[in-house]
Tab-separated table of C-alpha atoms and ligand atoms in Angstrom:
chain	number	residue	atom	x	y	z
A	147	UNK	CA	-2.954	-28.533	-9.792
A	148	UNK	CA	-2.341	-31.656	-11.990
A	149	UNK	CA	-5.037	-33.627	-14.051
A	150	UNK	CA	-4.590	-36.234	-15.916
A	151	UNK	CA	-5.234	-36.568	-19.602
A	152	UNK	CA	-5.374	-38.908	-22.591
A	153	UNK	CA	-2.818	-37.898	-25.432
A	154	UNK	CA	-3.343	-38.238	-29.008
A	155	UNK	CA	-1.137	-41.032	-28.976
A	156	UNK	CA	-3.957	-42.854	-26.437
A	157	UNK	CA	-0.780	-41.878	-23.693
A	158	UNK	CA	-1.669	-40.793	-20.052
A	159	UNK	CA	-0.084	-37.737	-19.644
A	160	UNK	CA	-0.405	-35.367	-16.659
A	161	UNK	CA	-1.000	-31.429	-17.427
A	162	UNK	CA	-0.433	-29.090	-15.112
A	163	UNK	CA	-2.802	-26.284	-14.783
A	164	UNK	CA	-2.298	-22.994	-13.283
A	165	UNK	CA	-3.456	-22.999	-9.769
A	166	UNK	CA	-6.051	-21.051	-8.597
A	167	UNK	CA	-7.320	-19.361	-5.624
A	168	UNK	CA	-10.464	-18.627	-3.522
A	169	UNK	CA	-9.986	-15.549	-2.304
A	170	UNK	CA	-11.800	-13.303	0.486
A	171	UNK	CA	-11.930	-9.368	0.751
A	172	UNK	CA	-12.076	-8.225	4.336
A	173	UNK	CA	-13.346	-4.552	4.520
A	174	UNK	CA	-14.668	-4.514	1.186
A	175	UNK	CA	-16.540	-1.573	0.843
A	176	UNK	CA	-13.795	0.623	1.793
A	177	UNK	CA	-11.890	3.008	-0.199
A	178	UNK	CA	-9.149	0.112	-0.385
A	179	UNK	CA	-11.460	-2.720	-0.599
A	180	UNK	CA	-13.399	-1.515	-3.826
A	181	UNK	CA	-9.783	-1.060	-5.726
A	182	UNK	CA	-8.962	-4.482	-4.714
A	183	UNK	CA	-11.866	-5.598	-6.531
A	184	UNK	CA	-10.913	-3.629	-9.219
A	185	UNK	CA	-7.292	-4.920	-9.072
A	186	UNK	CA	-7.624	-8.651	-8.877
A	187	UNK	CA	-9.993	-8.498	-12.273
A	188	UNK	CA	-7.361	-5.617	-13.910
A	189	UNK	CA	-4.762	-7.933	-13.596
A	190	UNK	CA	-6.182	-10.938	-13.776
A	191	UNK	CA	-5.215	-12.552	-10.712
A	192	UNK	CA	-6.405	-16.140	-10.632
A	193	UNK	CA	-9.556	-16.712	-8.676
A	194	UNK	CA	-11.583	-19.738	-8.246
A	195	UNK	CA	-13.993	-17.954	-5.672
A	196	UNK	CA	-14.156	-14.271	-3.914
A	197	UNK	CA	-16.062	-13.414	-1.338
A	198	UNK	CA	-16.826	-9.941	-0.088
A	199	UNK	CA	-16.880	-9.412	3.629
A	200	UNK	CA	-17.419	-6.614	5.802
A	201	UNK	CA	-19.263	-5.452	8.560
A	202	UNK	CA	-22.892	-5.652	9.438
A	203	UNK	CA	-23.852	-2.309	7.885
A	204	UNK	CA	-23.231	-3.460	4.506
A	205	UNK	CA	-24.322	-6.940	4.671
A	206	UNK	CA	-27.038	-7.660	2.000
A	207	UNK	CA	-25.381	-4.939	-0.602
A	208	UNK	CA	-23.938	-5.799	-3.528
A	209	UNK	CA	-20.900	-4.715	-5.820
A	210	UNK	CA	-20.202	-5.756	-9.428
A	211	UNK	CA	-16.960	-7.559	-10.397
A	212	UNK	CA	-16.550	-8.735	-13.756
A	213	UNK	CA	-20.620	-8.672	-14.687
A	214	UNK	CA	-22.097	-9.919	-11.995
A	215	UNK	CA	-23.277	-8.503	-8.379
A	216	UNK	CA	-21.497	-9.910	-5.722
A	217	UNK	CA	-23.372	-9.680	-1.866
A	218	UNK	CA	-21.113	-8.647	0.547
A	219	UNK	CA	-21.777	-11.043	3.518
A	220	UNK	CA	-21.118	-9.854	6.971
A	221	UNK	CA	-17.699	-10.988	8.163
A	222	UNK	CA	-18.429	-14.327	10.709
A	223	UNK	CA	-16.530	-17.507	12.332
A	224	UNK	CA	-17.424	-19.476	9.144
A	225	UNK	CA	-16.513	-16.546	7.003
A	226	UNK	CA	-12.439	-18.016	6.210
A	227	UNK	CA	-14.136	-21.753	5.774
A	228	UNK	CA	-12.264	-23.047	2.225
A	229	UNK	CA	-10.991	-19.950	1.803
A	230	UNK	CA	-7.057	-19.845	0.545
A	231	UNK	CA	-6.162	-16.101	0.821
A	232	UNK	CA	-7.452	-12.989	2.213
A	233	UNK	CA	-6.889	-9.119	1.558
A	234	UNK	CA	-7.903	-7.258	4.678
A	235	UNK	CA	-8.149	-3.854	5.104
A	236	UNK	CA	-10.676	-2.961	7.819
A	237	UNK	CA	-8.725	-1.277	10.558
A	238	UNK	CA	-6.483	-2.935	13.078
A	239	UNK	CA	-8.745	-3.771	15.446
A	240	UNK	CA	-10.586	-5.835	12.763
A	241	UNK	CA	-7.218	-6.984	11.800
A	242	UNK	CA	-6.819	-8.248	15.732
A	243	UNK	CA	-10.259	-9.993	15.888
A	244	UNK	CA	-10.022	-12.165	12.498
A	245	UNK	CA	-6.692	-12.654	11.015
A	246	UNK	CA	-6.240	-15.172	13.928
A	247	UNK	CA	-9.419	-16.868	12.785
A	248	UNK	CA	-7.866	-16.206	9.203
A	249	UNK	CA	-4.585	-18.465	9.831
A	250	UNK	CA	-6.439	-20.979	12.049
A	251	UNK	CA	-8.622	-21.977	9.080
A	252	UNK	CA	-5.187	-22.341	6.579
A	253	UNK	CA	-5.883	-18.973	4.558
A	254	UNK	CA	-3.038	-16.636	4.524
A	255	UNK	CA	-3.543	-13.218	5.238
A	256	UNK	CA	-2.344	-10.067	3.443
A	257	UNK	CA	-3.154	-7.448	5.963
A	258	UNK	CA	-3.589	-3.620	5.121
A	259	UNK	CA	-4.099	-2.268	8.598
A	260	UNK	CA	-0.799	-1.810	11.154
A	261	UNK	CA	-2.211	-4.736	13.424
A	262	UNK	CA	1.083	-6.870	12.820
A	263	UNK	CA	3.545	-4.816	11.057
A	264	UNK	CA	5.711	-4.563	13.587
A	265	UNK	CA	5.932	-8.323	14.687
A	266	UNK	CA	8.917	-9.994	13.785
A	267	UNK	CA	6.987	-13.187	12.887
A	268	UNK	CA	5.244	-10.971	10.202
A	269	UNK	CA	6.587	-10.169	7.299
A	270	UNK	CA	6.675	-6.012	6.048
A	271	UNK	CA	7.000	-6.366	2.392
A	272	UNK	CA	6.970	-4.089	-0.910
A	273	UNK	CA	7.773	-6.557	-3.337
A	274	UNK	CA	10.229	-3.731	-5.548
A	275	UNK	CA	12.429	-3.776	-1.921
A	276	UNK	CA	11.802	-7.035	-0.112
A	277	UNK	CA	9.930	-9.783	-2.168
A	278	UNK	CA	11.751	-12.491	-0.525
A	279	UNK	CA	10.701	-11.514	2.940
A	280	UNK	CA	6.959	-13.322	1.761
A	281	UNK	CA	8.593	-16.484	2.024
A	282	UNK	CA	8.907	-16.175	5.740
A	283	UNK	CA	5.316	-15.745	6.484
A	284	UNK	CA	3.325	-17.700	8.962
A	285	UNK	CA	-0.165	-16.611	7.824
A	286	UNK	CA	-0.136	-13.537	8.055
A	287	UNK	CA	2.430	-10.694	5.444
A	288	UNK	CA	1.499	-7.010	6.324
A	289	UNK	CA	1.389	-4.050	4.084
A	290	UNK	CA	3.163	-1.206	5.137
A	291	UNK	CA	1.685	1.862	5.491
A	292	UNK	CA	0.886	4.171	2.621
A	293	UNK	CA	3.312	6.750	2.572
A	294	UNK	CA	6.096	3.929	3.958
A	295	UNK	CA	5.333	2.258	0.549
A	296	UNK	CA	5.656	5.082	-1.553
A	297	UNK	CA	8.964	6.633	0.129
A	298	UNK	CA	10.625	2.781	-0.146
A	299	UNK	CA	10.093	2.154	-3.837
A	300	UNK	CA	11.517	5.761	-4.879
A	301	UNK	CA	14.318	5.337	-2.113
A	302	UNK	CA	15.599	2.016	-2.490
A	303	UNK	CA	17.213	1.816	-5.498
A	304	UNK	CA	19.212	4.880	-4.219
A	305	UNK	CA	19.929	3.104	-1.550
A	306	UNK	CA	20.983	0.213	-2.952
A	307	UNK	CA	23.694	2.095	-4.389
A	308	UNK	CA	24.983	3.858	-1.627
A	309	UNK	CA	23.550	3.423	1.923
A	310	UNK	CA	21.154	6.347	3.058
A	311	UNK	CA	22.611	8.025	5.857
A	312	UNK	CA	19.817	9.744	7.026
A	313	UNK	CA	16.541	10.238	5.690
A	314	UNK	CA	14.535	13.512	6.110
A	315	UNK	CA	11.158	13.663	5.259
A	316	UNK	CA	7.630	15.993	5.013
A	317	UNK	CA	4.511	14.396	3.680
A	318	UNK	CA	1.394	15.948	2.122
A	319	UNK	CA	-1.534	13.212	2.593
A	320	UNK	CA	-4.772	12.858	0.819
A	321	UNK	CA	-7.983	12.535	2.681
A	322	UNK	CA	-8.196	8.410	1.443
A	323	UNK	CA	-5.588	7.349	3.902
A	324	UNK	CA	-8.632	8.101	6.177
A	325	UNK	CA	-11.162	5.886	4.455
A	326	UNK	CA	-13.992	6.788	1.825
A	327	UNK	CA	-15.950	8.170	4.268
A	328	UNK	CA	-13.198	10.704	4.912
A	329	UNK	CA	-12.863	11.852	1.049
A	330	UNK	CA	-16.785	12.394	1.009
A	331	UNK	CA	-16.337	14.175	4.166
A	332	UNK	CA	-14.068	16.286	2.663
A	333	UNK	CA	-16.025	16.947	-0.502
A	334	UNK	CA	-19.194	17.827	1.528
A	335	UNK	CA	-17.020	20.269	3.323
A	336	UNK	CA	-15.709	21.927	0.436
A	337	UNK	CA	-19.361	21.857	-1.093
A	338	UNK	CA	-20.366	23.704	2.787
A	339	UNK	CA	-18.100	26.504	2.851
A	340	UNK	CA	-18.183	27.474	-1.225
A	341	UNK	CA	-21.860	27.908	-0.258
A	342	UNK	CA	-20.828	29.613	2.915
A	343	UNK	CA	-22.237	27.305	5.426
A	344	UNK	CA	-20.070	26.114	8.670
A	345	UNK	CA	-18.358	22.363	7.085
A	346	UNK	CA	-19.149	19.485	9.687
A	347	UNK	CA	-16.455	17.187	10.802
A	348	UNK	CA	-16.772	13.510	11.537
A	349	UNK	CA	-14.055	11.479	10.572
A	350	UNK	CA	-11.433	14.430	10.873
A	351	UNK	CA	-10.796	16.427	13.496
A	352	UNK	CA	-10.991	19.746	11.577
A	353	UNK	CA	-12.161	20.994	8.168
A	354	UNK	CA	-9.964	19.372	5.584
A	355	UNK	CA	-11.047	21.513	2.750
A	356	UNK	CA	-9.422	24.723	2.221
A	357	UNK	CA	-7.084	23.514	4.557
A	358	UNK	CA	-4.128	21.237	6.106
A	359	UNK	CA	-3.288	19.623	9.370
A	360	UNK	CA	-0.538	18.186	11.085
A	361	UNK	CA	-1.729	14.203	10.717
A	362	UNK	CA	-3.776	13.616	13.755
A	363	UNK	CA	-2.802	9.882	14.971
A	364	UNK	CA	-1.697	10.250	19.013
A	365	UNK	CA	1.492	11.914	19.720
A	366	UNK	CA	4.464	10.365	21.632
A	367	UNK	CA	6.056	11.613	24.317
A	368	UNK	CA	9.141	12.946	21.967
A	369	UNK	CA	6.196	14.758	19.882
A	370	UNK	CA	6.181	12.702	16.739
A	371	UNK	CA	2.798	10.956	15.565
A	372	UNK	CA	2.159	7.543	15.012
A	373	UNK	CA	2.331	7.980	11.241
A	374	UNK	CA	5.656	9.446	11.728
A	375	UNK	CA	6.462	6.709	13.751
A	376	UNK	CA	5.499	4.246	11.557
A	377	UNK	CA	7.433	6.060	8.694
A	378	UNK	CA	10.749	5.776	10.798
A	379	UNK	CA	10.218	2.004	11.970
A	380	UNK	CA	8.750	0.494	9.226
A	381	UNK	CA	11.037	1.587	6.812
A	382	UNK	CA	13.940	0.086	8.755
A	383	UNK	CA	12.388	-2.788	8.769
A	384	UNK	CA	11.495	-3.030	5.239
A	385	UNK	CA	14.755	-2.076	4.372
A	386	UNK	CA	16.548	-4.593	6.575
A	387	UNK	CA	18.229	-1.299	8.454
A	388	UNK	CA	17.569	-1.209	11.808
A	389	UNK	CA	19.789	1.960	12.873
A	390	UNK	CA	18.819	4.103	9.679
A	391	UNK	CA	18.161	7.624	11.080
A	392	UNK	CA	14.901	8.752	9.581
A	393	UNK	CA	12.704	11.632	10.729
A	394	UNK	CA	9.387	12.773	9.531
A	395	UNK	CA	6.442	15.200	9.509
A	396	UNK	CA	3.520	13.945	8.504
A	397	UNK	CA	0.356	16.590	7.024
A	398	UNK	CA	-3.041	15.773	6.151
A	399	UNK	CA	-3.735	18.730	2.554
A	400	UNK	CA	-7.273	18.609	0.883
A	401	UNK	CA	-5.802	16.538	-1.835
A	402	UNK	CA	-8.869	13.641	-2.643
A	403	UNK	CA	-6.238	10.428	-3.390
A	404	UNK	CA	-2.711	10.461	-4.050
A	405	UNK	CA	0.076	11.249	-1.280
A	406	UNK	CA	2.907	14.160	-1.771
A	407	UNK	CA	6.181	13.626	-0.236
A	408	UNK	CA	9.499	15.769	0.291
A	409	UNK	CA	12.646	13.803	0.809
A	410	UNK	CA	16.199	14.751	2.030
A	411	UNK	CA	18.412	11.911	1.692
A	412	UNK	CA	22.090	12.578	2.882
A	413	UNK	CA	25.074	9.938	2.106
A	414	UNK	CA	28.148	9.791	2.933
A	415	UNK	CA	29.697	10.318	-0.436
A	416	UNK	CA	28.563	12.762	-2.769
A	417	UNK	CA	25.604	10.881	-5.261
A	418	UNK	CA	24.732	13.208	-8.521
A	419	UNK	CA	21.552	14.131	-9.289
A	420	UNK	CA	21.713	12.995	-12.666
A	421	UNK	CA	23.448	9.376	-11.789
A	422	UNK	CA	19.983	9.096	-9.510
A	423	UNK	CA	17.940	10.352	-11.998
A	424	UNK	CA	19.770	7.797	-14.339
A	425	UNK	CA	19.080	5.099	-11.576
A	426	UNK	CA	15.313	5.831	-10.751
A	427	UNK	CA	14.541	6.374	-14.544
A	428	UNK	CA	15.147	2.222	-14.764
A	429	UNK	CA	13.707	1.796	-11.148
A	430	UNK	CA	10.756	-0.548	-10.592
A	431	UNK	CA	7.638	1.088	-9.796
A	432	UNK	CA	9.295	4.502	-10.069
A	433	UNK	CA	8.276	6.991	-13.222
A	434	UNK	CA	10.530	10.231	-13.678
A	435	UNK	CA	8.628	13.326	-14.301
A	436	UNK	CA	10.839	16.718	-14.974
A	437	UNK	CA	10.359	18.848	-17.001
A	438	UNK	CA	12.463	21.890	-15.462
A	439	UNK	CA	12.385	24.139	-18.018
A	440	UNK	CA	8.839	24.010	-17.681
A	441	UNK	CA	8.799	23.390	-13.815
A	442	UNK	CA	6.242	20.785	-14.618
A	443	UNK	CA	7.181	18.029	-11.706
A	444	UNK	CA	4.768	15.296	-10.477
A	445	UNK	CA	1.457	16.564	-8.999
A	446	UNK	CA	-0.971	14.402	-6.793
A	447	UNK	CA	-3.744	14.752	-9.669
A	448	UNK	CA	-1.571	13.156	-12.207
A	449	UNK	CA	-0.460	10.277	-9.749
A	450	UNK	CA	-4.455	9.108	-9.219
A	451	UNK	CA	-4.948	5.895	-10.641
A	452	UNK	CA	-1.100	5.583	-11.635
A	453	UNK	CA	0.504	2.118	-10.589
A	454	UNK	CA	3.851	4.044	-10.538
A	455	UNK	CA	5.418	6.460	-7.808
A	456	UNK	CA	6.203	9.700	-9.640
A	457	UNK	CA	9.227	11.251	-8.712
A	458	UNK	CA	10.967	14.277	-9.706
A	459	UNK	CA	12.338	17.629	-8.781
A	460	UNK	CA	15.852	15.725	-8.033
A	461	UNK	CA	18.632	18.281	-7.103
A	462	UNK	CA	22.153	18.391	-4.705
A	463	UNK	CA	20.606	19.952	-1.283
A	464	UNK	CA	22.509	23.164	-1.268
A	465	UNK	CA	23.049	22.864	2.611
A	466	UNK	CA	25.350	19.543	2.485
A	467	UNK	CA	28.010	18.159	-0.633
A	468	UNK	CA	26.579	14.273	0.308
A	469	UNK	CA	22.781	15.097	0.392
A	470	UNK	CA	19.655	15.077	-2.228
A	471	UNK	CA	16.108	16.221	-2.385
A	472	UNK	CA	13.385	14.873	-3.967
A	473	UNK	CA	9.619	14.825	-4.294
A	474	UNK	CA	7.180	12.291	-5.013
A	475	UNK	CA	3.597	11.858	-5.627
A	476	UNK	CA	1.997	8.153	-5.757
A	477	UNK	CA	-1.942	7.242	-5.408
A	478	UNK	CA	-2.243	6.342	-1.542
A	479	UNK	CA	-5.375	3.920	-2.186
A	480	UNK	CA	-3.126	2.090	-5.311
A	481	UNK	CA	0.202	1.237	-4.977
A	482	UNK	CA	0.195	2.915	-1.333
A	483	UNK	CA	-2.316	0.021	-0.541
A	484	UNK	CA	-4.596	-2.176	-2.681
A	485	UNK	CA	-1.984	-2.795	-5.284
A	486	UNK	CA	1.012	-3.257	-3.277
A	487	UNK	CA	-1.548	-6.262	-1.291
A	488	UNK	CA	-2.105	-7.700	-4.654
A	489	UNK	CA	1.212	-7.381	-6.310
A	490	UNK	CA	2.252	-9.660	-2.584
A	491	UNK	CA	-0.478	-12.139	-3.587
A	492	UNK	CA	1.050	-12.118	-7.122
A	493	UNK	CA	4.381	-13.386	-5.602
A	494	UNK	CA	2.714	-15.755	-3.310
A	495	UNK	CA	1.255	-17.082	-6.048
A	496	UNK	CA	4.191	-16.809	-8.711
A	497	UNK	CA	6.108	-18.952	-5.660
A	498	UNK	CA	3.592	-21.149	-4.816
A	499	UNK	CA	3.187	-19.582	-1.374
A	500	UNK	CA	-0.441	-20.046	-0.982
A	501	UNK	CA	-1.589	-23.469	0.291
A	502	UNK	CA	-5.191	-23.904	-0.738
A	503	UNK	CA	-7.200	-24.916	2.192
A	504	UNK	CA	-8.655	-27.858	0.902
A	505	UNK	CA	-5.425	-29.417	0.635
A	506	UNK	CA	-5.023	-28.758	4.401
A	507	UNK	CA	-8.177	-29.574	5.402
A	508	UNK	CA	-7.353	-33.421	3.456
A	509	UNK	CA	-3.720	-33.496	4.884
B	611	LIG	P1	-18.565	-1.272	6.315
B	611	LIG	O1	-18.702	-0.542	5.020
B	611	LIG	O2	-19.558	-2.362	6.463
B	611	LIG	O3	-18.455	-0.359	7.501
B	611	LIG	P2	-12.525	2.613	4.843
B	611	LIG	O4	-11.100	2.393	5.264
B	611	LIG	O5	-12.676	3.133	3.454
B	611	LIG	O6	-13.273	3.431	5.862
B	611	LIG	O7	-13.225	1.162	4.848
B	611	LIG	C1	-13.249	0.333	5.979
B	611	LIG	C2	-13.759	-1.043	5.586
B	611	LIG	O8	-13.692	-1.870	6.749
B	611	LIG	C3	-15.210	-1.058	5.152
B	611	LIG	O9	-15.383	-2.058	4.167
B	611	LIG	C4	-15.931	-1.417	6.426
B	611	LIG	O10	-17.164	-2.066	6.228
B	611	LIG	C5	-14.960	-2.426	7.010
B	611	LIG	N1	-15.150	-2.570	8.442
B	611	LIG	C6	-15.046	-1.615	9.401
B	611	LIG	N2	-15.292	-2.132	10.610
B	611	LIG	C7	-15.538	-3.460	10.438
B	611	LIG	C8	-15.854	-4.543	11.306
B	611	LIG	N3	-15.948	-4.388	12.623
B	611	LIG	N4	-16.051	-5.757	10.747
B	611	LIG	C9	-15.945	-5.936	9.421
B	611	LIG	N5	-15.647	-4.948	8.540
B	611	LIG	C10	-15.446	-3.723	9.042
């Protein structure tokens, strides 16, 4: 935005001040909604306005952000009027219903659910892998899905190096990727059985606590879930790799927030484990934790609240001269979600990207 001011000199000068943005939250009560709150104040992103919306259940509550309570307003037509951006993460059908609504009133959309991933109009994007990608959007970017995030940032710079060949890869996922009401689910079931009562199940199919599942999204008729699924075509996508051969199995442990994943990547040279541990030790987003000696390696408790994908456990797969293993841990609810969303509104913004709507509405 430029104003114009009156110099010392008695000289009209015009100053340009840093833009800023009114900004909507679309599912914000959800385990991804509240640490988007918490995000855009943490890092300061510039708001002019935010609005909370979700659906009719929580209409009339309120949540703090920076000192005062904000009322979360029920999400309507005339929810996206003057808004300039919006973070959704509500579910895909929610996704379906209003992001539509979201572009038609000039907002852009940064959409957690898997409503438009795959549409080629939208852009996937983790900004370590793809940032230039946002520049193609239309209204609406989508977020990949959380363990898609976390495997890319660790995997990228390796690949950047020398082309995966294949990627093999088992996941251990925390109760969040199911929502909040999932992780209290799980606590109350934990709670249940310690006092030797029968846990109840709502949100999951089966007790999570004291116990692990193969991640129940509907199966395919080759047998792989739709997480899987999304693991194998998003990450082509992201990666700008269309025939990468990537498998996956995808389990749901009673872990309460950060995701666990096992990773074979094979190449078609040999790579060292120390020239990738040399690589992802300068990688963005990545931390290294190893500590063989003392076969201290990242843990799901330590990645909570991290902004960084721990990875570790690096070593030459004895079964094949061109492949490695690894193993990260990064929180599913932060960089597996609400931060990756904000850290794509950062380089909207940081690229002027976002059109505020009042300049649309006057053009
Ligand atoms: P609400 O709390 O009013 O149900 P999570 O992924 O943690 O379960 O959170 C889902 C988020 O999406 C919540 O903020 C929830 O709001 C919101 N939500 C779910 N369904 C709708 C809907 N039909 N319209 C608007 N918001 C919705």
């Amino acid at each position: 935005m430029a104003i114009v001011t009156v110099s010392e000199e008695n000289h009209l000068e015009e100053v340009n001040l840093p833009k800023s943005y009114r900004v909507a939250i679309l599912g914000a009560t959800g385990a991804v909604g509240t640490e988007l709150l918490q995000l855009l104040d943490q890092r300061q992103f510039p708001l002019a306005d935010l609005k909370l919306l979700a659906s009719a259940r929580s209409a009339g509550q309120t949540l703090e952000f920076q000192g005062s309570r904000l009322t979360i307003e029920e999400v309507s037509e005339k929810s996206f009027d003057g808004v300039d951006l919006v973070l959704a993460s509500a579910g895909g059908s929610t996704s379906k219903q209003w992001l539509p609504k979201v572009v038609a009133a000039g907002a852009v959309a940064i959409d957690n659910s898997s409503a438009f991933r795959m549409d080629p109009q939208v852009p996937l994007v983790v900004p370590e892998v793809n940032p230039e990608a946002a520049a193609t959007h239309q209204g609406i970017i989508a977020n990949p899905n959380c363990t898609t995030i976390l495997m890319a940032v660790a995997v990228w710079p390796l690949h950047q190096v020398q082309p995966v060949q294949r990627l093999v890869a088992a996941t251990y996922q925390s109760a969040s990727g199911a929502g909040a009401r999932a992780m209290e689910e799980m606590k109350a079931q934990a709670r249940a059985i310690l006092q030797g009562e029968t846990p109840k199940t709502e949100i999951f199919p089966y007790p999570l606590a004291f116990n692990l599942f193969p991640h129940n999204t509907p199966i395919n008729e080759q047998g792989y879930c739709e997480e899987e699924m999304k693991m194998v075509k998003e990450t082509r996508k992201i990666f700008g790799a269309p025939d990468l051969r990537i498998t996956a199995t995808c389990v749901r442990v009673p872990v309460l927030r950060a995701h666990s994943e096992a990773i074979n990547l094979e190449f078609s040279e040999v790579f060292s484990p120390s020239r990738a541990r040399e690589i992802l030790s300068q990688a963005p987003g990545v931390r290294l934790v190893e500590d063989w000696q003392a076969n201290y390696f990242p843990m799901p408790l330590e990645a909570s609240g991290l902004d960084e994908v721990l990875v570790g456990r690096i070593r030459q797969d004895i079964s094949h001269p061109c492949a490695l293993e690894l193993w990260l841990c990064g929180d599913q609810i932060r960089k597996g979600a609400a931060l990756n969303a904000v850290q794509i509104a950062e380089l909207l913004v940081a690229k002027d990207l976002i059109k505020p709507a009042a300049a649309l509405v006057a053009s």
